[in-house]
PDB file of N, CA, C and O in Angstrom:
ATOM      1  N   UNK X   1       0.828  -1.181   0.000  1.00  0.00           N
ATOM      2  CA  UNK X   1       0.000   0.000   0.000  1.00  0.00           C
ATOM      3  C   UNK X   1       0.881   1.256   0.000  1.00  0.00           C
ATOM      4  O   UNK X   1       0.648   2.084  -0.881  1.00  0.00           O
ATOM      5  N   UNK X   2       1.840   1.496   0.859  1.00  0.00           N
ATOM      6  CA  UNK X   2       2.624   2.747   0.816  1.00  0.00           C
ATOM      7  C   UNK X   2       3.390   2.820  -0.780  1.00  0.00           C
ATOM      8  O   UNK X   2       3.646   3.878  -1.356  1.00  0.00           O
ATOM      9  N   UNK X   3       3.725   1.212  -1.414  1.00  0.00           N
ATOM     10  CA  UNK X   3       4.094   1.547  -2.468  1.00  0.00           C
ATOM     11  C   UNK X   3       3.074   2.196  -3.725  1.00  0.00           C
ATOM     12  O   UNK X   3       3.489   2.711  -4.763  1.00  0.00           O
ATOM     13  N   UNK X   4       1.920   2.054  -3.406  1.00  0.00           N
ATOM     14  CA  UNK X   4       0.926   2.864  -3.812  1.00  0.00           C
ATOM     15  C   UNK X   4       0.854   4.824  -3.635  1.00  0.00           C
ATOM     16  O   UNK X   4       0.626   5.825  -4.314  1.00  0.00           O
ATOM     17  N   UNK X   5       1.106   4.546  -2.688  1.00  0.00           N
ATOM     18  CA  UNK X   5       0.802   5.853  -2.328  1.00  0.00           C
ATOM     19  C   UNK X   5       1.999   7.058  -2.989  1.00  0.00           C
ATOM     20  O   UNK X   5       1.860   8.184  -3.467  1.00  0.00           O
ATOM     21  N   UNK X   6       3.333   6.070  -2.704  1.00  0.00           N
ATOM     22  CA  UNK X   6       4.610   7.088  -3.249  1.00  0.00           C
ATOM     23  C   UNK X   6       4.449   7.279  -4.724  1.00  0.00           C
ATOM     24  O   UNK X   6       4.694   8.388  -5.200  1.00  0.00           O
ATOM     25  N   UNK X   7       3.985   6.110  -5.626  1.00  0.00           N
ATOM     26  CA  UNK X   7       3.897   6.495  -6.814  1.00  0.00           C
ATOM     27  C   UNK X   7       2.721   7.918  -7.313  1.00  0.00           C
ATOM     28  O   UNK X   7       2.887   8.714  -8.237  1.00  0.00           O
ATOM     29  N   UNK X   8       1.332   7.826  -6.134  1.00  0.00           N
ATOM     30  CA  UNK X   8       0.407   8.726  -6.588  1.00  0.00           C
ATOM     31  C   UNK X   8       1.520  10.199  -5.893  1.00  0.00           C
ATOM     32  O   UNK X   8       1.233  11.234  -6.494  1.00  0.00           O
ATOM     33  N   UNK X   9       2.369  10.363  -5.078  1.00  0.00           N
ATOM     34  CA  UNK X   9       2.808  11.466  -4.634  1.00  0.00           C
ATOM     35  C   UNK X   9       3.963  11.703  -6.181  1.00  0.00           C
ATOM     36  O   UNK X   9       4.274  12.717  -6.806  1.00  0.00           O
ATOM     37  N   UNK X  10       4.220  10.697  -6.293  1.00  0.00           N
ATOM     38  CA  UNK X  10       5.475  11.156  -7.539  1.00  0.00           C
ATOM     39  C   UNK X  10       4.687  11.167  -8.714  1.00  0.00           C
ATOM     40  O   UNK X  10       5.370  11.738  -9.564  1.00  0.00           O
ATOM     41  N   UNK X  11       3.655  10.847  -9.175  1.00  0.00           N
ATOM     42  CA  UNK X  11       2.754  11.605 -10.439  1.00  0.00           C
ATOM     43  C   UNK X  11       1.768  12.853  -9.666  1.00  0.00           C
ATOM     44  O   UNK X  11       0.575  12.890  -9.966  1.00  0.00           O
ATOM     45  N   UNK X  12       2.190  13.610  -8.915  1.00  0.00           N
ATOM     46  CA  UNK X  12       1.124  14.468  -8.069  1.00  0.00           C
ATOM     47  C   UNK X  12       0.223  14.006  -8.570  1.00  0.00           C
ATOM     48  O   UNK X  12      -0.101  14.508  -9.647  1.00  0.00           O
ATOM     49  N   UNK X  13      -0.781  12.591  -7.921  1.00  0.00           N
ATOM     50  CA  UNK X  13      -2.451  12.519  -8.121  1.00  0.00           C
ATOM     51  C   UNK X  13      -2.709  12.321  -6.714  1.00  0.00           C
ATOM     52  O   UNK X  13      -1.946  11.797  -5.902  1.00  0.00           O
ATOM     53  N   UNK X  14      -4.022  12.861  -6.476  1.00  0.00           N
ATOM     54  CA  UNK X  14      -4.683  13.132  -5.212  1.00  0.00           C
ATOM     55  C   UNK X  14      -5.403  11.147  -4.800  1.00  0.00           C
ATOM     56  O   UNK X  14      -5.777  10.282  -5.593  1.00  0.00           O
ATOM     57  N   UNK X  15      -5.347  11.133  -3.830  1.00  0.00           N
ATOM     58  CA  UNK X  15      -6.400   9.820  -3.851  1.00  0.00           C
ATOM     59  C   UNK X  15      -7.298  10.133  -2.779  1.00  0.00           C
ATOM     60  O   UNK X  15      -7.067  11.164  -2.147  1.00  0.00           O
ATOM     61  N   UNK X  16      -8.668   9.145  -2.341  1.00  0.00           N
ATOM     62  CA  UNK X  16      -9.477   9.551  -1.600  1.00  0.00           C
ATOM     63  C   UNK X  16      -8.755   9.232  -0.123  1.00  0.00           C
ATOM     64  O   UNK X  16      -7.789   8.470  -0.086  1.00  0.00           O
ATOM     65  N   UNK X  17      -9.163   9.720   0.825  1.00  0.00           N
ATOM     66  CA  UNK X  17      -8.530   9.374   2.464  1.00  0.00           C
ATOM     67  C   UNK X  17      -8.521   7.998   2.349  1.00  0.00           C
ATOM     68  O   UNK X  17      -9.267   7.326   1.636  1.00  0.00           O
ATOM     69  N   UNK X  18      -7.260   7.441   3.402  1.00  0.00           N
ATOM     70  CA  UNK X  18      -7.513   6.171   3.755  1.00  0.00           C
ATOM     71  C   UNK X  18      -8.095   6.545   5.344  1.00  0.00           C
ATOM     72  O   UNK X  18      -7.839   7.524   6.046  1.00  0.00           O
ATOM     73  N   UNK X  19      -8.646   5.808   5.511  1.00  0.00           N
ATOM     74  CA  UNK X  19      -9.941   6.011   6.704  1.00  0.00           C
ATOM     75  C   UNK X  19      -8.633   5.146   7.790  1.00  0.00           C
ATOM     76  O   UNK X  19      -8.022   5.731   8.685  1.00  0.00           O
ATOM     77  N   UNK X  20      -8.449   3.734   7.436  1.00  0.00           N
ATOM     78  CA  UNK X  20      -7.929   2.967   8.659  1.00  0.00           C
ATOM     79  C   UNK X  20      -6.816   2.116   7.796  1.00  0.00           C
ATOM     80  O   UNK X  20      -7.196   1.588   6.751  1.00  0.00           O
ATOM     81  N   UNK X  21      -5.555   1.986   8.183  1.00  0.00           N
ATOM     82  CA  UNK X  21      -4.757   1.332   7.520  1.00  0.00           C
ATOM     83  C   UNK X  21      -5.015  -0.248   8.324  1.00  0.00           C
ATOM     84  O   UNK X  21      -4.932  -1.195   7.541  1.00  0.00           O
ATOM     85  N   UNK X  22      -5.227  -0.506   9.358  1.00  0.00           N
ATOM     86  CA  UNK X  22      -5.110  -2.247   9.850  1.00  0.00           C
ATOM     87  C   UNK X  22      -6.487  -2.148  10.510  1.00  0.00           C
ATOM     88  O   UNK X  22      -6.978  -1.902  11.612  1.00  0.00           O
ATOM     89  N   UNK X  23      -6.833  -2.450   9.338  1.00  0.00           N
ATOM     90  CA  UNK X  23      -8.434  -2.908   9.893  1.00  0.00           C
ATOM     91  C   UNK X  23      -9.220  -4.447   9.650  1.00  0.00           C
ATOM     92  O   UNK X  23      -9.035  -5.232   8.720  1.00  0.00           O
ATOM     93  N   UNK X  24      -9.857  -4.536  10.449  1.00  0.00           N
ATOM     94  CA  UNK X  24     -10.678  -6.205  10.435  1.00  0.00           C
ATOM     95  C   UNK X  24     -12.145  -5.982  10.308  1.00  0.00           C
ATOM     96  O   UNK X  24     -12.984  -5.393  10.990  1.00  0.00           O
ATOM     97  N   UNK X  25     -12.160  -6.616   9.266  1.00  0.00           N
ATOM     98  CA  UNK X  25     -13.988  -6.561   8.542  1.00  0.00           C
ATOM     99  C   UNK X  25     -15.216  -7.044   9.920  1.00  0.00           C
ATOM    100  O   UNK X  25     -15.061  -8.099  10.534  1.00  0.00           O
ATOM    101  N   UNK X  26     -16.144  -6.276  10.163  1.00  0.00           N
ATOM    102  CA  UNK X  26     -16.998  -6.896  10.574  1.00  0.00           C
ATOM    103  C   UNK X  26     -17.130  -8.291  10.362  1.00  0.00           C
ATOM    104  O   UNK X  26     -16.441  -8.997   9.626  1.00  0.00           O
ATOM    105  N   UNK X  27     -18.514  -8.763  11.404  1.00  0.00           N
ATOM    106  CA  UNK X  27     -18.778 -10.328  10.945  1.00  0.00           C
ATOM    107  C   UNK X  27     -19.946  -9.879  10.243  1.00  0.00           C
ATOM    108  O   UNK X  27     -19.943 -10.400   9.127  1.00  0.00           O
ATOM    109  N   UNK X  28     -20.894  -9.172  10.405  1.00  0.00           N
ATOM    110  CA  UNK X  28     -21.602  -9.236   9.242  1.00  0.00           C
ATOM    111  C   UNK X  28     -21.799  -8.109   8.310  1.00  0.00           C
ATOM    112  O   UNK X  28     -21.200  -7.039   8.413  1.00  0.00           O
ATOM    113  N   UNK X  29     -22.819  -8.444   7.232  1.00  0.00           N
ATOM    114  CA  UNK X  29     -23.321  -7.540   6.001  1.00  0.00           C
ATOM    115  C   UNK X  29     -23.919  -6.166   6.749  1.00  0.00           C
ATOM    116  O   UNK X  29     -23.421  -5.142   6.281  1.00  0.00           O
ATOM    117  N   UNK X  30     -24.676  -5.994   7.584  1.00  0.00           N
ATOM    118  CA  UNK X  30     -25.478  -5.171   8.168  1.00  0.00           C
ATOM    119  C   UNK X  30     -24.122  -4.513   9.141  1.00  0.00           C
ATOM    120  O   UNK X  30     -24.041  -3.303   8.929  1.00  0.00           O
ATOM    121  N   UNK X  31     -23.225  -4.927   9.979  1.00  0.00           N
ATOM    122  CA  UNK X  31     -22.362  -3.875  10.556  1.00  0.00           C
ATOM    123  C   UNK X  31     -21.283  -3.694   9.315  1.00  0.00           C
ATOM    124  O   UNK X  31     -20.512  -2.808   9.684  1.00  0.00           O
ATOM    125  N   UNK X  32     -21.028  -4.004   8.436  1.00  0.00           N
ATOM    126  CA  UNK X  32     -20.134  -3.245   7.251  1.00  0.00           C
ATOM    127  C   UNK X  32     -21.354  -2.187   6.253  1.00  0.00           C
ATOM    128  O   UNK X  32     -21.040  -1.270   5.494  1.00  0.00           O
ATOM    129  N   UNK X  33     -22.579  -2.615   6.525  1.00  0.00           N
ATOM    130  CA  UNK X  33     -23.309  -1.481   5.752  1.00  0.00           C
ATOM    131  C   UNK X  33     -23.455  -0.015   6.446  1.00  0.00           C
ATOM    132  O   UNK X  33     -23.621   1.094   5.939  1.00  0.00           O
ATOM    133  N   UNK X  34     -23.319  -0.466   7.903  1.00  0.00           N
ATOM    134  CA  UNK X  34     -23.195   0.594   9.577  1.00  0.00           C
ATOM    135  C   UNK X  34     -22.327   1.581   8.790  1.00  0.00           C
ATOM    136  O   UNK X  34     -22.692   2.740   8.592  1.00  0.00           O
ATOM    137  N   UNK X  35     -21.142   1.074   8.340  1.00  0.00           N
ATOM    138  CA  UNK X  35     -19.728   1.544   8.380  1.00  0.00           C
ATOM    139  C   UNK X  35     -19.867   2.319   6.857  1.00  0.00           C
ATOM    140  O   UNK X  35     -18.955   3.108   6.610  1.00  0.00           O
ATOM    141  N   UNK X  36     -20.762   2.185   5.985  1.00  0.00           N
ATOM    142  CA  UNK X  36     -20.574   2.876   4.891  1.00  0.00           C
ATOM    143  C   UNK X  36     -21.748   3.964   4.668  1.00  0.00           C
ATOM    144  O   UNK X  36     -21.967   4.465   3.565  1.00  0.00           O
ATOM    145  N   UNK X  37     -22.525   4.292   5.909  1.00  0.00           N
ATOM    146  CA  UNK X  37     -23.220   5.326   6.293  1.00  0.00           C
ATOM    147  C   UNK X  37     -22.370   5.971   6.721  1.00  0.00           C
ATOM    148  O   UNK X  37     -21.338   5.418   7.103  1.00  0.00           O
ATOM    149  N   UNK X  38     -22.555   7.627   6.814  1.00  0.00           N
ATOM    150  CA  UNK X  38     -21.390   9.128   7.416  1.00  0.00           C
ATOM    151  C   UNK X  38     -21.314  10.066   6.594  1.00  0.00           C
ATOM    152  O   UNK X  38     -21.883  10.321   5.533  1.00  0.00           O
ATOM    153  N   UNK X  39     -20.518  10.568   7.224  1.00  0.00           N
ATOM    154  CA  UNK X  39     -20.516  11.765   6.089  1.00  0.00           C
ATOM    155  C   UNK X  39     -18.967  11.438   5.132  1.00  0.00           C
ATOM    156  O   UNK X  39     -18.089  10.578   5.189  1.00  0.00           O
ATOM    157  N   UNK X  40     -19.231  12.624   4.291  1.00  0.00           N
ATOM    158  CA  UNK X  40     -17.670  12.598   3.151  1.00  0.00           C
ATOM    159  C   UNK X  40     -16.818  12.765   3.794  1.00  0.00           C
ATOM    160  O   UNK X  40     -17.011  13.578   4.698  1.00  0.00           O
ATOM    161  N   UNK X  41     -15.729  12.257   3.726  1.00  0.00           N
ATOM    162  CA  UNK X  41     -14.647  12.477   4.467  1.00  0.00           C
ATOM    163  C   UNK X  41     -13.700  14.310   3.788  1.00  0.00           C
ATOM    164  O   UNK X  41     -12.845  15.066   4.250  1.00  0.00           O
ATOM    165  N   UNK X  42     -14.627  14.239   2.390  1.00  0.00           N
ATOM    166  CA  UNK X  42     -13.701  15.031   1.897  1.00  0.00           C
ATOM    167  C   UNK X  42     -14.996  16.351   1.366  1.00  0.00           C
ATOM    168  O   UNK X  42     -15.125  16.922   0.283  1.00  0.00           O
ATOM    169  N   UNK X  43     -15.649  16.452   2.427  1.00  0.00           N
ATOM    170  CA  UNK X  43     -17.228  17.713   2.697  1.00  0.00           C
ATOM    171  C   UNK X  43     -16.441  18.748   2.649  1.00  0.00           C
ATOM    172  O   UNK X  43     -15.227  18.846   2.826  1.00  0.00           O
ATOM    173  N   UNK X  44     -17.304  19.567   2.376  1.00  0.00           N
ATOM    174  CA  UNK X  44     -16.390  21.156   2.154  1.00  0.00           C
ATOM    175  C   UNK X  44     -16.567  21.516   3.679  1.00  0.00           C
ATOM    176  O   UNK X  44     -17.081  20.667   4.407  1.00  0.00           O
ATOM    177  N   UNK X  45     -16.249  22.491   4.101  1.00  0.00           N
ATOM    178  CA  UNK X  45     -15.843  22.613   5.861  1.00  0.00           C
ATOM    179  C   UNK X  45     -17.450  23.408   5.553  1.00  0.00           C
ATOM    180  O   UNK X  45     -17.983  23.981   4.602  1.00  0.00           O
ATOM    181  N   UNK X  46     -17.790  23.071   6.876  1.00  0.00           N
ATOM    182  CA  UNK X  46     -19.453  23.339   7.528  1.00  0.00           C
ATOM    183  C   UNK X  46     -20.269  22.998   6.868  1.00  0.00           C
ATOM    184  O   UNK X  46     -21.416  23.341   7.153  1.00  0.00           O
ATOM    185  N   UNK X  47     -20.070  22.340   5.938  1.00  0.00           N
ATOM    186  CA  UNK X  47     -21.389  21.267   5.239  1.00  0.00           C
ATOM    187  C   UNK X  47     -20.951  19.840   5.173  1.00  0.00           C
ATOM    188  O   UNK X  47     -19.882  19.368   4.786  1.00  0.00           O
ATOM    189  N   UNK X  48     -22.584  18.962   5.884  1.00  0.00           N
ATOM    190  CA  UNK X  48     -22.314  17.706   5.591  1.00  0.00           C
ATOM    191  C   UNK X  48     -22.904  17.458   4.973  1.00  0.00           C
ATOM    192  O   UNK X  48     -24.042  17.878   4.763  1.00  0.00           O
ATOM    193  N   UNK X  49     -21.707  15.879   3.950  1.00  0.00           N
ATOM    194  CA  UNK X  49     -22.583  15.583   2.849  1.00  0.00           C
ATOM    195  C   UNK X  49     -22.251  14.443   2.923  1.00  0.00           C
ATOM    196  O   UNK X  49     -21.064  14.196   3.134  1.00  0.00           O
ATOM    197  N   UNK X  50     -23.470  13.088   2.726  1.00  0.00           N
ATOM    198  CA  UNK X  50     -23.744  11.684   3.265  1.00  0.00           C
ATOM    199  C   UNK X  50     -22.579  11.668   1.736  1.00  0.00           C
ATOM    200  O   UNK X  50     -22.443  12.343   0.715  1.00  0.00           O
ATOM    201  N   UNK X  51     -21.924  10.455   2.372  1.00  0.00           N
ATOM    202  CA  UNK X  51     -20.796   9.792   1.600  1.00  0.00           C
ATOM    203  C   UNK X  51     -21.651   8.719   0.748  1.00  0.00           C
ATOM    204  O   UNK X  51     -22.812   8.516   1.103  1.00  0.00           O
ATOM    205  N   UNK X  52     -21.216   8.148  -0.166  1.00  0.00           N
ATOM    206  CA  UNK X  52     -21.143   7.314  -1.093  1.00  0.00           C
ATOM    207  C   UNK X  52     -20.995   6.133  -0.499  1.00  0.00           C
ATOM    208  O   UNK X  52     -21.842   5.258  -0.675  1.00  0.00           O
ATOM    209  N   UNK X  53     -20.148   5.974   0.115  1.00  0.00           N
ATOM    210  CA  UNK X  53     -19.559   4.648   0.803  1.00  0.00           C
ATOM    211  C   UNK X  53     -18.435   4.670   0.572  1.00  0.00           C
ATOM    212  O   UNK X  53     -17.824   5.664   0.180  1.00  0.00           O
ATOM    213  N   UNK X  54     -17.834   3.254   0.834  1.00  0.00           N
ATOM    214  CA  UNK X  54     -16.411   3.165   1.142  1.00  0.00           C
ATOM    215  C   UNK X  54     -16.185   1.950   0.246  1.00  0.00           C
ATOM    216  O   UNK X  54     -16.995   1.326  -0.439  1.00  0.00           O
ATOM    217  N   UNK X  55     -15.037   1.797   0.404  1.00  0.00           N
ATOM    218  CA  UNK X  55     -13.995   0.995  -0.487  1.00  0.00           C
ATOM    219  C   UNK X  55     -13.328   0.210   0.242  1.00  0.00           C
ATOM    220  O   UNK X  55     -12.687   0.999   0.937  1.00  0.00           O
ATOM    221  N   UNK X  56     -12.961  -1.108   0.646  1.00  0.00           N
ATOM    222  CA  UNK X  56     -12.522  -1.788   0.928  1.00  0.00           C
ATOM    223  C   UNK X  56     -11.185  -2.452   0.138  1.00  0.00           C
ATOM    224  O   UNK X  56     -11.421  -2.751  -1.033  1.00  0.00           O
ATOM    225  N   UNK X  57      -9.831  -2.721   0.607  1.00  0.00           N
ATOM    226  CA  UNK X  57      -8.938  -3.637   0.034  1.00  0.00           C
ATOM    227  C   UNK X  57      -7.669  -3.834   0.722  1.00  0.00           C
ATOM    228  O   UNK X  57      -7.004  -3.022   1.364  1.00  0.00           O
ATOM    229  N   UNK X  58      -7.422  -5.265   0.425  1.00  0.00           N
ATOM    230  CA  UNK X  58      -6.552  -5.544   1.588  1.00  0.00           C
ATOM    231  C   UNK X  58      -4.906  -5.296   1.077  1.00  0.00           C
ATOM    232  O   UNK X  58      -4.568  -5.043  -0.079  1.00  0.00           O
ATOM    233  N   UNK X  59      -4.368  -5.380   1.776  1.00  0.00           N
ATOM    234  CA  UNK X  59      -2.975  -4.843   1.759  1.00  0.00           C
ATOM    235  C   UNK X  59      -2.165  -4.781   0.556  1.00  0.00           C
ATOM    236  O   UNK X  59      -1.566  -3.794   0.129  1.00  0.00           O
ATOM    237  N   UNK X  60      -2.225  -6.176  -0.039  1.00  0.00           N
ATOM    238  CA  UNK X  60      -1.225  -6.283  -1.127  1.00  0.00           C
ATOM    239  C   UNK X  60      -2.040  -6.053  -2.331  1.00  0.00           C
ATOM    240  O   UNK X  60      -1.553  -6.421  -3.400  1.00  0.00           O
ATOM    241  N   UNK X  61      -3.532  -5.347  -2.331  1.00  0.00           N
ATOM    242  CA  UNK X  61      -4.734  -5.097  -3.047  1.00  0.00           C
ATOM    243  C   UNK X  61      -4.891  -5.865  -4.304  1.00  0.00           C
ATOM    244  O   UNK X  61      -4.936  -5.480  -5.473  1.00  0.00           O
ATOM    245  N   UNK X  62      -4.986  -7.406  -3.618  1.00  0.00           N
ATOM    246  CA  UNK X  62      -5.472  -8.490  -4.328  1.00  0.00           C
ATOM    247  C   UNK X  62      -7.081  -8.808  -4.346  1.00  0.00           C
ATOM    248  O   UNK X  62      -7.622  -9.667  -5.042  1.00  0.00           O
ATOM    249  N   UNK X  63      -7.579  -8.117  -3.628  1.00  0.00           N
ATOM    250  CA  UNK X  63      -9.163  -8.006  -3.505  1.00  0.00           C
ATOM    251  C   UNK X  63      -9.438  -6.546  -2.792  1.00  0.00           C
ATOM    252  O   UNK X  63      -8.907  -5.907  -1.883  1.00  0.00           O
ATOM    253  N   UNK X  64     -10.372  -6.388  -3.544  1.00  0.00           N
ATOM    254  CA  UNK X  64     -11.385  -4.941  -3.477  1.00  0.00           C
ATOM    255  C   UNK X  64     -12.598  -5.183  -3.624  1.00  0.00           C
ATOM    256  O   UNK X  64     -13.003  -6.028  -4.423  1.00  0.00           O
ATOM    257  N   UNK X  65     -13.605  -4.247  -2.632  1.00  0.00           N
ATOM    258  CA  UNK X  65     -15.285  -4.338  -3.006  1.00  0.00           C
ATOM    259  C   UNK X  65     -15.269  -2.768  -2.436  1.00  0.00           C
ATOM    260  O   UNK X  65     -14.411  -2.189  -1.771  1.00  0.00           O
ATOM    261  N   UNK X  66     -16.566  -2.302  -2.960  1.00  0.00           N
ATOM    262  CA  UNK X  66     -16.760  -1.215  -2.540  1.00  0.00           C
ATOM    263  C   UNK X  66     -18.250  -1.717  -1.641  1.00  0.00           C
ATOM    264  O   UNK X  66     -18.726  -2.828  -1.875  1.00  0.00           O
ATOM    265  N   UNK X  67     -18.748  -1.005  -0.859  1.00  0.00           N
ATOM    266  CA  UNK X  67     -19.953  -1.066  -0.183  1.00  0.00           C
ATOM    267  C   UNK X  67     -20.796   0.544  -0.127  1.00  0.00           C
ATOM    268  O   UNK X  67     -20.440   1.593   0.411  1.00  0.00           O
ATOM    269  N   UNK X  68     -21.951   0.232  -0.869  1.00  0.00           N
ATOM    270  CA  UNK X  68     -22.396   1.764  -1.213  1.00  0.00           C
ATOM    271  C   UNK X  68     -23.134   1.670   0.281  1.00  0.00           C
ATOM    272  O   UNK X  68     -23.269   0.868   1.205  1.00  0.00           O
ATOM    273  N   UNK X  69     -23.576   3.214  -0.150  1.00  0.00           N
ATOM    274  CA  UNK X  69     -24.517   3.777   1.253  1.00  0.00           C
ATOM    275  C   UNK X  69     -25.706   3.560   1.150  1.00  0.00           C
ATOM    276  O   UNK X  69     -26.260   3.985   0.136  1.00  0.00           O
ATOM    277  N   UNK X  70     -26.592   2.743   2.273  1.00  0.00           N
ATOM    278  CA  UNK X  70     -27.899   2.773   1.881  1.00  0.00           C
ATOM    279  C   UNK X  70     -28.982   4.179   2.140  1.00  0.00           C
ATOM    280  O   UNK X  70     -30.072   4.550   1.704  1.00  0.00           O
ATOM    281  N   UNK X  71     -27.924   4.691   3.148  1.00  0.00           N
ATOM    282  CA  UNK X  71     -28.211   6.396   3.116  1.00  0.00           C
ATOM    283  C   UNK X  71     -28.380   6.822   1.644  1.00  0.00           C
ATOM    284  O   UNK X  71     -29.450   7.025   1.070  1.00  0.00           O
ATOM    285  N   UNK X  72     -27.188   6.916   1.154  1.00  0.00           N
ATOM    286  CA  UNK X  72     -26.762   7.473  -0.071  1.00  0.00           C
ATOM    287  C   UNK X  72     -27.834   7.065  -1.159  1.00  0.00           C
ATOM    288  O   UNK X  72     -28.505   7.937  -1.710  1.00  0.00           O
ATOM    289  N   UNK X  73     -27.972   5.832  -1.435  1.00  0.00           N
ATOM    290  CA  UNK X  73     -29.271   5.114  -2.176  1.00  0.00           C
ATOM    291  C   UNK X  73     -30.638   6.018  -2.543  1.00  0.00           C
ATOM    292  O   UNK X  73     -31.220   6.441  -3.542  1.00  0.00           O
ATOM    293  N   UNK X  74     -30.792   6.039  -0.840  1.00  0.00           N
ATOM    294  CA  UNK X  74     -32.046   6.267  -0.956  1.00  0.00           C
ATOM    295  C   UNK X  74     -32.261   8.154  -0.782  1.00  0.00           C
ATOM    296  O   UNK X  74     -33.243   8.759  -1.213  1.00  0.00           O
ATOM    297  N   UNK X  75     -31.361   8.643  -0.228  1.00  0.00           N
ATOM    298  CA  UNK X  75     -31.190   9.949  -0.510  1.00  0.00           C
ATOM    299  C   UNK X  75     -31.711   9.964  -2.155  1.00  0.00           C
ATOM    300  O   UNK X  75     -32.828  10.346  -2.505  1.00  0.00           O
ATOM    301  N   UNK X  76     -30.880   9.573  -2.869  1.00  0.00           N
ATOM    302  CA  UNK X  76     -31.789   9.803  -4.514  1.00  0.00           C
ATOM    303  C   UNK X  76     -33.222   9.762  -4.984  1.00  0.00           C
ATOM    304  O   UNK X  76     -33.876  10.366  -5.835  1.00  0.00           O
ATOM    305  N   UNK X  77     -33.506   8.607  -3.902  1.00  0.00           N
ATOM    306  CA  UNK X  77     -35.004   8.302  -4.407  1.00  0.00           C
ATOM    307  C   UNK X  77     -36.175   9.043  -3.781  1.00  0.00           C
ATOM    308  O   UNK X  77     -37.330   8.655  -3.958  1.00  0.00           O
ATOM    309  N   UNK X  78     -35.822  10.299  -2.920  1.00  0.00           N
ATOM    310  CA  UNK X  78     -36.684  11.652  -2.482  1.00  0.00           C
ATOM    311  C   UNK X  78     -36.994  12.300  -4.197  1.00  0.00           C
ATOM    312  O   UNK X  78     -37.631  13.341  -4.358  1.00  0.00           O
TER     313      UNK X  78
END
């Protein structure tokens, strides 16, 4: 992962926050859906704005899933 990161600093590209570098997945679907409710990590200062969700992947980023917001979802469907 850091070898990730030095290459986006040596092409100056921005990436989204990493939230938690050593983290352990819930046991279930419903507390990882918990976790992709919140706000943006990257909200303009004094406004919140429900995030998208999050992105999941493990170290040597041989697997990735994203988990949308069911906030976010249904925010659209007002």
């Amino acid at each position: 992962m850091d070898e990730f990161f030095r290459l986006m600093e040596k092409l100056e590209l921005e990436t989204v926050p990493l939230l938690a570098g050593n983290f352990q997945l819930p046991d279930t679907i419903d507390e990882i859906l918990g976790l992709a409710d919140g706000d943006a990590e990257l909200s303009p200062p004094n406004k919140q704005v429900a995030r998208e969700g999050l992105v999941f992947r493990n170290a040597d980023c041989t697997v990735s899933f994203k988990v949308i917001s069911n906030k976010f979802l249904l925010k659209g469907a007002n």
